[in-house]
Coordinates of C-alpha atoms and ligand atoms in Angstrom, one line a residue:
M1019 CA 0.1 0.0 -0.1
N1020 CA 2.0 3.2 -1.3
K1021 CA -1.1 5.4 0.2
R1022 CA -0.9 6.0 4.0
T1023 CA -2.9 3.5 5.5
F1024 CA -5.0 4.7 8.4
I1025 CA -5.5 2.4 11.3
K1026 CA -8.3 4.5 13.5
L1027 CA -8.9 2.3 16.8
F1028 CA -11.2 3.0 17.7
A1029 CA -28.6 30.1 11.4
A1030 CA -29.9 27.4 10.1
M1031 CA -31.6 29.4 6.8
I1032 CA -34.4 31.8 8.0
A1033 CA -37.6 29.2 7.8
S1034 CA -40.2 30.2 5.0
P1035 CA -43.1 28.8 4.7
V1036 CA -43.1 29.9 0.9
I1037 CA -41.3 28.3 -1.7
S1038 CA -37.6 30.1 -2.2
P1039 CA -34.3 28.6 -3.4
L1040 CA -32.4 27.6 -0.7
F1041 CA -30.0 30.8 -0.2
A1042 CA -27.4 29.6 2.1
W1043 CA -26.4 26.7 -0.3
A1044 CA -27.1 27.9 -3.7
Q1045 CA -24.2 28.8 -5.5
S1046 CA -25.1 30.9 -8.4
N1047 CA -28.8 30.4 -8.1
K1048 CA -27.6 26.6 -8.5
L1049 CA -28.8 24.1 -5.5
K1050 CA -25.6 21.3 -5.3
N1051 CA -24.6 18.2 -3.3
W1052 CA -21.7 19.1 -0.6
A1053 CA -19.2 18.5 -2.8
G1054 CA -20.5 20.5 -6.0
N1055 CA -20.3 17.2 -8.3
L1056 CA -24.6 17.2 -8.3
E1057 CA -26.6 19.8 -9.2
Y1058 CA -30.0 19.2 -8.0
G1059 CA -32.8 19.3 -10.5
T1060 CA -35.0 21.7 -8.7
D1061 CA -34.0 24.9 -6.5
R1062 CA -37.9 24.9 -5.6
L1063 CA -37.3 24.6 -2.2
Y1064 CA -39.2 24.7 1.0
S1065 CA -38.0 24.4 4.8
A1066 CA -40.2 23.4 7.5
N1067 CA -40.5 24.3 11.1
S1068 CA -42.9 22.0 12.4
L1069 CA -44.6 18.9 11.6
E1070 CA -47.7 20.7 10.5
Q1071 CA -45.9 22.7 7.8
V1072 CA -44.6 19.0 6.7
R1073 CA -47.9 17.2 6.6
D1074 CA -49.3 20.1 5.0
Y1075 CA -46.8 20.6 2.8
V1076 CA -46.8 17.1 1.8
K1077 CA -50.0 16.8 1.5
K1078 CA -50.3 19.6 -1.2
Q1079 CA -47.4 18.2 -3.5
S1080 CA -47.8 15.4 -6.3
K1081 CA -43.4 14.7 -5.9
L1082 CA -41.2 16.2 -3.2
K1083 CA -37.8 14.5 -2.2
V1084 CA -36.5 15.3 1.6
L1085 CA -33.3 16.9 1.9
G1086 CA -30.7 16.7 5.0
T1087 CA -27.3 18.4 4.6
R1088 CA -26.7 17.3 0.8
H1089 CA -23.3 15.1 2.0
C1090 CA -24.6 12.4 -0.8
F1091 CA -22.4 11.9 -4.0
N1092 CA -25.0 11.0 -6.0
N1093 CA -28.4 11.7 -7.0
I1094 CA -30.4 9.6 -4.4
A1095 CA -31.4 13.1 -2.8
D1096 CA -32.1 14.9 -6.2
S1097 CA -35.5 15.7 -6.9
T1098 CA -36.7 17.7 -10.7
H1099 CA -40.0 18.8 -8.6
N1100 CA -39.5 20.1 -4.8
I1101 CA -37.2 19.5 -2.3
L1102 CA -38.3 19.6 1.5
S1103 CA -35.6 20.4 4.3
L1104 CA -35.5 20.1 7.5
K1105 CA -33.0 21.5 8.4
S1106 CA -35.2 24.5 10.9
M1107 CA -36.1 21.6 12.6
D1108 CA -32.9 21.2 14.7
E1109 CA -34.4 21.0 18.3
G1110 CA -31.8 18.9 20.7
G1111 CA -32.7 16.1 22.8
A1112 CA -35.2 14.5 24.4
L1113 CA -33.1 12.6 26.7
D1114 CA -34.9 9.5 28.6
P1115 CA -31.7 9.2 31.0
E1116 CA -33.7 5.7 32.0
A1117 CA -34.5 4.5 28.6
H1118 CA -30.9 5.2 27.4
T1119 CA -32.8 7.1 24.5
V1120 CA -32.8 10.5 23.0
T1121 CA -35.4 11.9 20.7
V1122 CA -34.4 14.5 18.5
T1123 CA -36.3 16.1 15.6
A1124 CA -35.2 15.2 11.8
G1125 CA -33.3 17.9 10.9
I1126 CA -30.1 17.9 13.7
T1127 CA -26.8 16.6 12.7
Y1128 CA -24.7 15.0 14.8
G1129 CA -22.6 17.5 15.5
Q1130 CA -25.3 19.4 17.1
L1131 CA -26.6 16.6 19.2
C1132 CA -23.3 15.1 20.2
P1133 CA -22.2 18.2 22.9
Y1134 CA -25.4 18.1 24.2
L1135 CA -25.2 14.5 25.2
H1136 CA -21.6 14.5 26.5
T1137 CA -22.6 17.0 28.5
R1138 CA -25.3 14.7 30.0
G1139 CA -23.2 12.0 30.9
F1140 CA -24.6 9.9 27.5
A1141 CA -22.8 8.9 24.1
L1142 CA -24.0 7.7 20.7
H1143 CA -22.1 3.9 20.2
N1144 CA -20.2 5.3 17.2
L1145 CA -20.0 7.7 14.7
A1146 CA -18.9 8.2 10.8
S1147 CA -15.7 10.1 9.7
L1148 CA -18.0 13.8 9.9
P1149 CA -20.2 15.1 12.6
H1150 CA -21.7 17.8 9.9
I1151 CA -24.2 15.7 8.4
S1152 CA -28.0 15.2 9.8
I1153 CA -28.9 12.2 11.5
A1154 CA -31.8 11.5 9.3
G1155 CA -29.9 11.4 5.6
A1156 CA -27.2 9.4 7.1
C1157 CA -29.7 6.7 9.1
S1158 CA -31.5 6.6 5.9
T1159 CA -28.2 5.7 3.8
A1160 CA -26.8 3.1 6.6
T1161 CA -23.8 5.6 7.1
H1162 CA -21.4 3.7 9.3
G1163 CA -18.5 4.4 11.5
S1164 CA -15.6 2.0 12.2
G1165 CA -15.4 -1.1 14.5
E1166 CA -16.1 -4.8 14.3
K1167 CA -18.7 -4.4 17.0
N1168 CA -20.4 -1.0 16.4
G1169 CA -23.1 -1.7 13.9
N1170 CA -23.6 1.3 11.4
L1171 CA -25.4 4.6 12.8
A1172 CA -28.9 3.3 12.0
T1173 CA -28.5 0.3 14.3
A1174 CA -29.0 2.9 17.4
V1175 CA -32.1 4.1 15.9
S1176 CA -35.1 2.4 18.2
A1177 CA -37.8 4.3 16.7
L1178 CA -38.9 6.9 14.1
E1179 CA -41.9 9.2 13.4
I1180 CA -42.7 9.9 9.9
V1181 CA -44.8 11.4 7.8
T1182 CA -46.3 9.6 4.8
A1183 CA -47.4 10.3 1.0
A1184 CA -50.8 11.2 2.4
G1185 CA -49.8 13.5 5.4
E1186 CA -50.5 11.1 8.1
V1187 CA -48.4 10.8 10.9
V1188 CA -46.9 7.0 11.5
K1189 CA -44.6 6.1 14.8
L1190 CA -42.4 2.5 14.3
S1191 CA -40.7 1.4 17.0
R1192 CA -38.2 -1.4 17.0
Q1193 CA -39.9 -3.0 19.9
I1194 CA -43.4 -2.9 18.8
D1195 CA -43.2 -2.9 14.8
G1196 CA -40.8 -5.5 14.3
E1197 CA -40.0 -6.1 10.5
A1198 CA -41.8 -3.0 9.6
F1199 CA -39.3 -1.1 11.5
R1200 CA -36.1 -2.9 10.5
G1201 CA -37.4 -1.9 7.0
A1202 CA -38.1 2.0 7.1
V1203 CA -35.1 2.6 9.2
V1204 CA -32.5 2.4 6.1
G1205 CA -35.2 4.3 4.2
L1206 CA -33.3 5.8 1.0
G1207 CA -36.2 8.7 1.5
A1208 CA -38.7 6.4 0.3
L1209 CA -41.0 5.6 2.6
G1210 CA -42.2 9.1 4.0
V1211 CA -40.8 12.5 6.1
I1212 CA -38.7 11.1 8.9
T1213 CA -39.8 14.0 11.3
K1214 CA -38.1 12.6 14.4
I1215 CA -35.8 9.9 15.4
T1216 CA -35.1 8.1 18.6
L1217 CA -31.5 6.7 19.3
D1218 CA -30.2 4.3 21.7
V1219 CA -27.5 5.8 23.8
Q1220 CA -25.3 4.7 26.5
P1221 CA -22.2 5.9 28.7
T1222 CA -20.0 8.8 27.7
F1223 CA -16.8 7.6 27.5
M1224 CA -13.1 9.3 26.7
M1225 CA -11.1 8.3 23.9
R1226 CA -7.6 8.0 22.2
Q1227 CA -6.5 8.1 18.8
Y1228 CA -3.6 7.3 17.3
V1229 CA -2.1 7.1 13.3
Y1230 CA 0.1 4.9 11.6
E1231 CA 1.8 5.1 8.7
N1232 CA 2.9 2.8 5.8
L1233 CA 1.3 -0.4 6.6
P1234 CA 3.3 -3.1 4.7
L1235 CA 0.8 -4.9 2.2
S1236 CA 1.9 -8.2 3.5
E1237 CA 1.4 -7.3 6.7
M1238 CA -2.0 -6.3 6.3
R1239 CA -2.6 -10.2 4.1
D1240 CA -0.8 -11.9 7.0
H1241 CA -2.0 -10.6 9.7
F1242 CA -5.5 -8.6 9.1
D1243 CA -7.3 -10.0 12.1
A1244 CA -5.3 -9.0 14.3
I1245 CA -5.0 -5.3 12.8
E1246 CA -8.5 -5.0 12.5
S1247 CA -9.6 -5.8 16.2
I1248 CA -8.5 -5.8 19.6
E1249 CA -8.5 -8.8 22.0
E1250 CA -11.5 -8.3 24.1
G1251 CA -10.7 -6.5 27.6
Q1252 CA -7.4 -5.7 25.9
A1253 CA -6.2 -1.9 26.1
F1254 CA -4.4 -0.9 22.9
E1255 CA -0.8 -0.4 23.9
A1256 CA 0.6 2.2 21.5
T1257 CA 4.0 1.1 20.4
S1258 CA 6.1 2.8 18.4
E1259 CA 5.5 0.3 15.4
F1260 CA 2.5 -1.8 14.6
F1261 CA 2.6 -5.1 12.1
G1262 CA 5.5 -2.5 10.3
A1263 CA 3.7 0.2 10.4
K1264 CA 5.1 3.7 12.0
R1265 CA 3.3 5.4 14.3
A1266 CA 2.4 9.3 13.7
I1267 CA 5.0 11.7 15.8
R1268 CA 2.5 14.1 14.6
N1269 CA -1.3 15.1 13.6
L1270 CA -2.4 14.4 10.3
H1271 CA -5.0 14.8 7.4
P1272 CA -6.0 11.3 5.9
I1273 CA -5.3 13.3 2.6
A1274 CA -1.4 13.6 3.3
E1275 CA -1.4 17.4 1.4
L1276 CA -4.0 18.7 3.3
S1277 CA -3.7 20.6 6.8
A1278 CA -4.0 18.5 10.2
E1279 CA -6.2 21.3 12.0
N1280 CA -9.3 19.7 10.3
C1281 CA -8.9 16.6 11.9
T1282 CA -9.7 15.4 15.2
E1283 CA -7.2 14.7 17.8
Q1284 CA -4.7 12.4 17.4
M1285 CA -1.3 11.6 19.0
G1286 CA -3.0 9.9 21.8
V1287 CA -4.7 12.8 23.2
P1288 CA -7.7 11.8 25.4
G1289 CA -10.7 13.7 24.6
P1290 CA -14.6 12.9 24.3
W1291 CA -15.7 10.1 21.8
Y1292 CA -17.3 12.5 19.6
E1293 CA -13.9 14.1 19.4
R1294 CA -12.0 11.6 18.5
L1295 CA -14.4 9.1 16.7
P1296 CA -14.5 11.4 13.6
H1297 CA -11.9 12.2 11.1
F1298 CA -12.8 15.6 10.5
R1299 CA -14.0 18.1 13.3
M1300 CA -17.1 20.1 13.5
G1301 CA -16.6 23.9 12.1
F1302 CA -13.8 22.4 9.4
T1303 CA -14.0 21.6 6.2
P1304 CA -14.2 17.7 6.2
S1305 CA -12.3 15.7 3.7
A1306 CA -11.0 17.9 0.6
G1307 CA -14.6 18.9 -0.6
K1308 CA -13.9 18.9 -4.1
E1309 CA -13.6 15.2 -4.4
L1310 CA -16.0 12.3 -5.3
Q1311 CA -16.6 8.9 -3.0
S1312 CA -17.1 5.8 -3.6
E1313 CA -17.6 2.5 -1.2
Y1314 CA -18.4 -1.4 -1.3
F1315 CA -19.0 -3.6 1.3
V1316 CA -17.7 -7.2 1.6
P1317 CA -18.5 -9.9 4.0
R1318 CA -15.8 -10.0 6.5
R1319 CA -14.6 -13.4 5.8
H1320 CA -13.1 -12.4 2.2
A1321 CA -11.6 -8.8 3.5
V1322 CA -8.4 -9.9 2.4
E1323 CA -8.8 -11.8 -0.7
A1324 CA -11.3 -8.5 -1.7
I1325 CA -8.7 -5.8 -1.1
L1326 CA -5.7 -8.0 -3.1
A1327 CA -8.3 -8.1 -5.5
V1328 CA -9.1 -3.5 -5.8
E1329 CA -5.2 -3.8 -5.5
R1330 CA -4.5 -6.2 -8.7
L1331 CA -6.1 -2.6 -10.4
H1332 CA -4.0 0.0 -8.2
D1333 CA -1.5 1.4 -11.6
Q1334 CA -5.2 2.1 -12.9
I1335 CA -6.7 3.5 -9.5
S1336 CA -3.7 5.3 -7.6
P1337 CA -3.9 8.6 -10.7
H1338 CA -7.0 9.7 -9.7
L1339 CA -7.1 8.2 -5.7
M1340 CA -6.9 10.8 -2.8
I1341 CA -7.2 8.6 0.0
S1342 CA -9.3 4.6 0.6
E1343 CA -10.4 3.8 3.6
I1344 CA -10.7 0.1 5.3
R1345 CA -13.6 -0.3 8.1
A1346 CA -14.7 -3.0 9.9
I1347 CA -18.6 -2.6 10.7
A1348 CA -20.8 -5.1 12.3
A1349 CA -23.8 -7.1 11.2
D1350 CA -27.2 -5.8 11.4
N1351 CA -31.0 -6.3 10.8
L1352 CA -31.9 -3.6 8.5
W1353 CA -33.2 -4.6 5.2
L1354 CA -31.5 -2.0 2.9
S1355 CA -28.1 -1.9 5.2
P1356 CA -25.4 -3.0 3.3
C1357 CA -24.4 -5.3 6.4
Y1358 CA -27.8 -6.5 6.2
E1359 CA -27.1 -10.3 8.1
Q1360 CA -23.1 -9.9 7.3
P1361 CA -20.5 -8.2 9.4
C1362 CA -18.5 -6.3 6.3
V1363 CA -15.6 -4.5 5.6
T1364 CA -15.9 -1.4 3.4
I1365 CA -13.3 -0.5 0.5
H1366 CA -13.7 3.2 0.3
F1367 CA -12.2 5.6 -2.9
T1368 CA -11.9 9.4 -1.8
W1369 CA -11.7 10.3 -5.7
K1370 CA -10.4 13.3 -7.5
Q1371 CA -13.5 14.7 -9.0
D1372 CA -13.0 13.7 -12.3
W1373 CA -16.2 11.9 -12.8
P1374 CA -15.6 10.6 -16.5
A1375 CA -12.2 9.0 -15.4
V1376 CA -13.8 7.7 -12.0
R1377 CA -17.0 6.5 -14.2
K1378 CA -14.6 4.3 -16.5
L1379 CA -12.8 3.2 -13.3
M1380 CA -15.7 1.8 -11.6
P1381 CA -16.9 -1.3 -13.4
G1382 CA -13.5 -3.1 -13.5
I1383 CA -13.3 -2.3 -9.5
E1384 CA -17.0 -3.7 -9.3
K1385 CA -15.8 -6.9 -11.2
E1386 CA -12.8 -7.3 -9.1
L1387 CA -15.2 -7.3 -6.4
A1388 CA -18.2 -9.1 -7.6
P1389 CA -17.4 -12.7 -6.4
F1390 CA -17.9 -11.6 -2.9
N1391 CA -21.1 -10.2 -3.4
A1392 CA -19.7 -6.1 -2.8
R1393 CA -22.8 -3.9 -2.0
P1394 CA -22.1 -0.5 -3.1
H1395 CA -23.0 2.5 -0.2
W1396 CA -26.3 4.1 -1.1
G1397 CA -25.2 8.1 -0.6
K1398 CA -21.8 7.4 -2.8
L1399 CA -20.9 7.3 -6.4
F1400 CA -21.8 3.3 -8.2
T1401 CA -22.3 1.6 -11.7
T1402 CA -23.3 -1.7 -10.3
S1403 CA -26.8 -2.7 -12.4
P1404 CA -30.1 -2.5 -10.6
A1405 CA -30.5 -6.6 -11.4
D1406 CA -27.5 -7.0 -9.9
L1407 CA -27.9 -4.4 -6.6
K1408 CA -31.3 -6.6 -6.3
S1409 CA -29.4 -10.1 -6.2
I1410 CA -27.1 -8.7 -3.4
Y1411 CA -29.9 -6.6 -1.6
K1412 CA -31.8 -9.3 -1.0
K1413 CA -34.9 -7.5 0.8
I1414 CA -35.2 -5.2 -1.9
P1415 CA -38.5 -7.0 -3.0
E1416 CA -39.9 -6.3 0.4
F1417 CA -38.8 -2.9 0.7
V1418 CA -40.8 -2.1 -2.2
Q1419 CA -43.8 -3.2 -0.8
L1420 CA -43.3 -1.4 2.3
S1421 CA -42.4 1.6 0.7
K1422 CA -45.7 1.1 -0.8
K1423 CA -48.1 0.8 2.0
Y1424 CA -46.8 4.2 2.9
D1425 CA -46.7 5.9 -0.4
P1426 CA -48.9 4.1 -2.9
Q1427 CA -48.2 6.3 -5.8
G1428 CA -44.4 7.1 -5.8
K1429 CA -45.0 10.9 -4.6
F1430 CA -41.1 10.2 -3.0
R1431 CA -39.2 8.3 -5.5
N1432 CA -36.9 10.1 -7.6
E1433 CA -34.6 8.8 -10.9
F1434 CA -32.5 7.1 -8.2
L1435 CA -35.1 4.7 -6.5
N1436 CA -37.0 4.5 -9.9
T1437 CA -33.5 2.9 -11.4
N1438 CA -32.4 0.9 -8.5
I1439 CA -34.9 0.3 -6.5
F1440 CA -38.3 0.2 -8.2
S1441 CA -36.9 -1.1 -11.6
S1442 CA -39.2 -4.5 -12.3
Ligands
FAD2330 C1 -16.8 14.4 3.6 C2 -17.6 13.1 3.5 C3 -17.7 12.1 4.6 C4 -18.3 11.0 4.9 N1 -18.1 9.8 5.6 C5 -19.2 9.1 5.8 C6 -18.6 7.7 6.4 O1 -17.6 8.2 7.1 N2 -19.3 6.9 6.8 C7 -20.1 6.6 5.9 O2 -21.1 5.8 5.4 N3 -20.7 7.9 4.8 C8 -20.3 8.8 5.1 N4 -20.2 9.8 4.2 C9 -21.6 9.7 3.3 C10 -22.8 10.3 4.0 O3 -22.7 9.9 5.2 C11 -24.3 10.2 3.4 O4 -24.1 10.5 2.1 C12 -25.8 10.7 4.2 O5 -26.2 10.0 3.5 C13 -25.1 11.9 4.3 O6 -26.5 12.5 5.0 P1 -26.9 13.8 4.9 O7 -28.2 14.4 5.7 O8 -26.3 14.8 3.9 O9 -28.0 13.0 3.2 P2 -28.5 13.7 2.0 O10 -27.4 13.8 1.1 O11 -29.2 15.2 1.5 O12 -29.6 13.2 1.9 C14 -29.7 11.3 2.2 C15 -30.7 10.4 1.7 O13 -31.3 10.6 3.1 C16 -33.1 10.9 2.7 N5 -33.4 12.2 3.7 C17 -32.7 13.1 4.6 N6 -33.6 13.3 5.4 C18 -34.5 12.7 5.5 C19 -35.5 12.5 6.2 N7 -36.0 13.8 7.5 N8 -36.6 11.7 6.1 C20 -36.7 11.3 5.1 N9 -35.5 11.0 3.9 C21 -35.0 12.1 4.5 C22 -33.1 12.1 1.8 O14 -33.9 11.6 1.0 C23 -31.9 11.0 0.5 O15 -32.2 9.5 0.1 C24 -19.4 10.8 3.8 C25 -19.7 11.9 2.7 C26 -18.9 12.7 2.8 C27 -19.6 13.7 2.2

């Protein structure tokens, strides 16, 4: 691996009840996603302030999409008709210390929620590489963090409040609704508008983060299990060398050329969980900004073979790559989760923003990963065919049925969903 290998051990805009362009996000009057690689198909954006406003708006529209914090790289959140933002509905949590849960309105980001939890003695089980993303958007696409024993972020969801296509309010909970709940959590925005989410919380904790550089590929091949996980009950001893990788002597950005100022504290300095689990700090630009991302989930047991399969494309991939990440995620039972009933390892690519070149590379990567039934990340770029998606995401037919129950006419469907989920 000649890229540095990172081993992570562990104003809202003024709410307006009228349809308006999204002033804060639009550049040259065009509404774009965070990375700027996608211009949304409409700037008809409505910002809702309350559950009642969401219900009224949904009843009036024949087609719409809810937008979170716009961090997806593909057109999953796009609409050519109407976009609904809940950004103003970002009230902090209603913490239930007895039940170990927190309930939030769906416009809130992890960055807003985490300090609130920590000061009250609680934590979430895991976070993604950045806290800037909305909880509803992240859970809807099965966004994940790192750690063999950590399910993706959606696994912390214990209840949802959803406004359906008819404007009705439906409540689903892990305890009461069984399979319907497990189908709805990673919902790709297809079932309706999530207006409230309840998450499991646990006692707050402190963490240290160490970065090691230049892990030899042969060490990864021969010792992947030992590198990815730590024996139960053992503390990590931050020796200066770890399977041939050298402990960094200063904070580093995953993309070597960029300033580590944007990154969470490293070098073993202890700090609260939410300032160590993500790679990037709230209030600073995460990653590079002008970039593309794609990511594939392979079953944990095939991790080494899959990494070596991608490595065969090294010479084609390298000129276009900024950084790659390999992370482990526990299995879950959420229908459209890439970790549905299988623990996974993800192979992630942060690309230079050259879509024609990346577009050309993807089928080769997907071909190398096909023997492992690699599942693409819902929020990132992929070229996997709808037929292949159906064979690797086994619960798509049940998900289609569940979506039709809450949205019979396809009010919340867009091109992404029609192509990848609802095509026969
Ligand atoms: C720099 C960067 C780093 C990233 N790091 C990670 C990472 O570590 N791990 C990982 O897995 N992913 C990562 N991602 C991907 C990111 O987590 C996902 O794209 C996630 O969906 C972003 O949430 P969002 O609110 O911005 O989603 P959006 O793009 O706004 O929306 C995503 C989907 O959620 C739906 N949605 C949003 N809000 C609602 C709602 N209230 N009700 C119903 N549906 C809703 C939308 O309709 C859409 O279908 C990263 C992305 C970036 C840009």
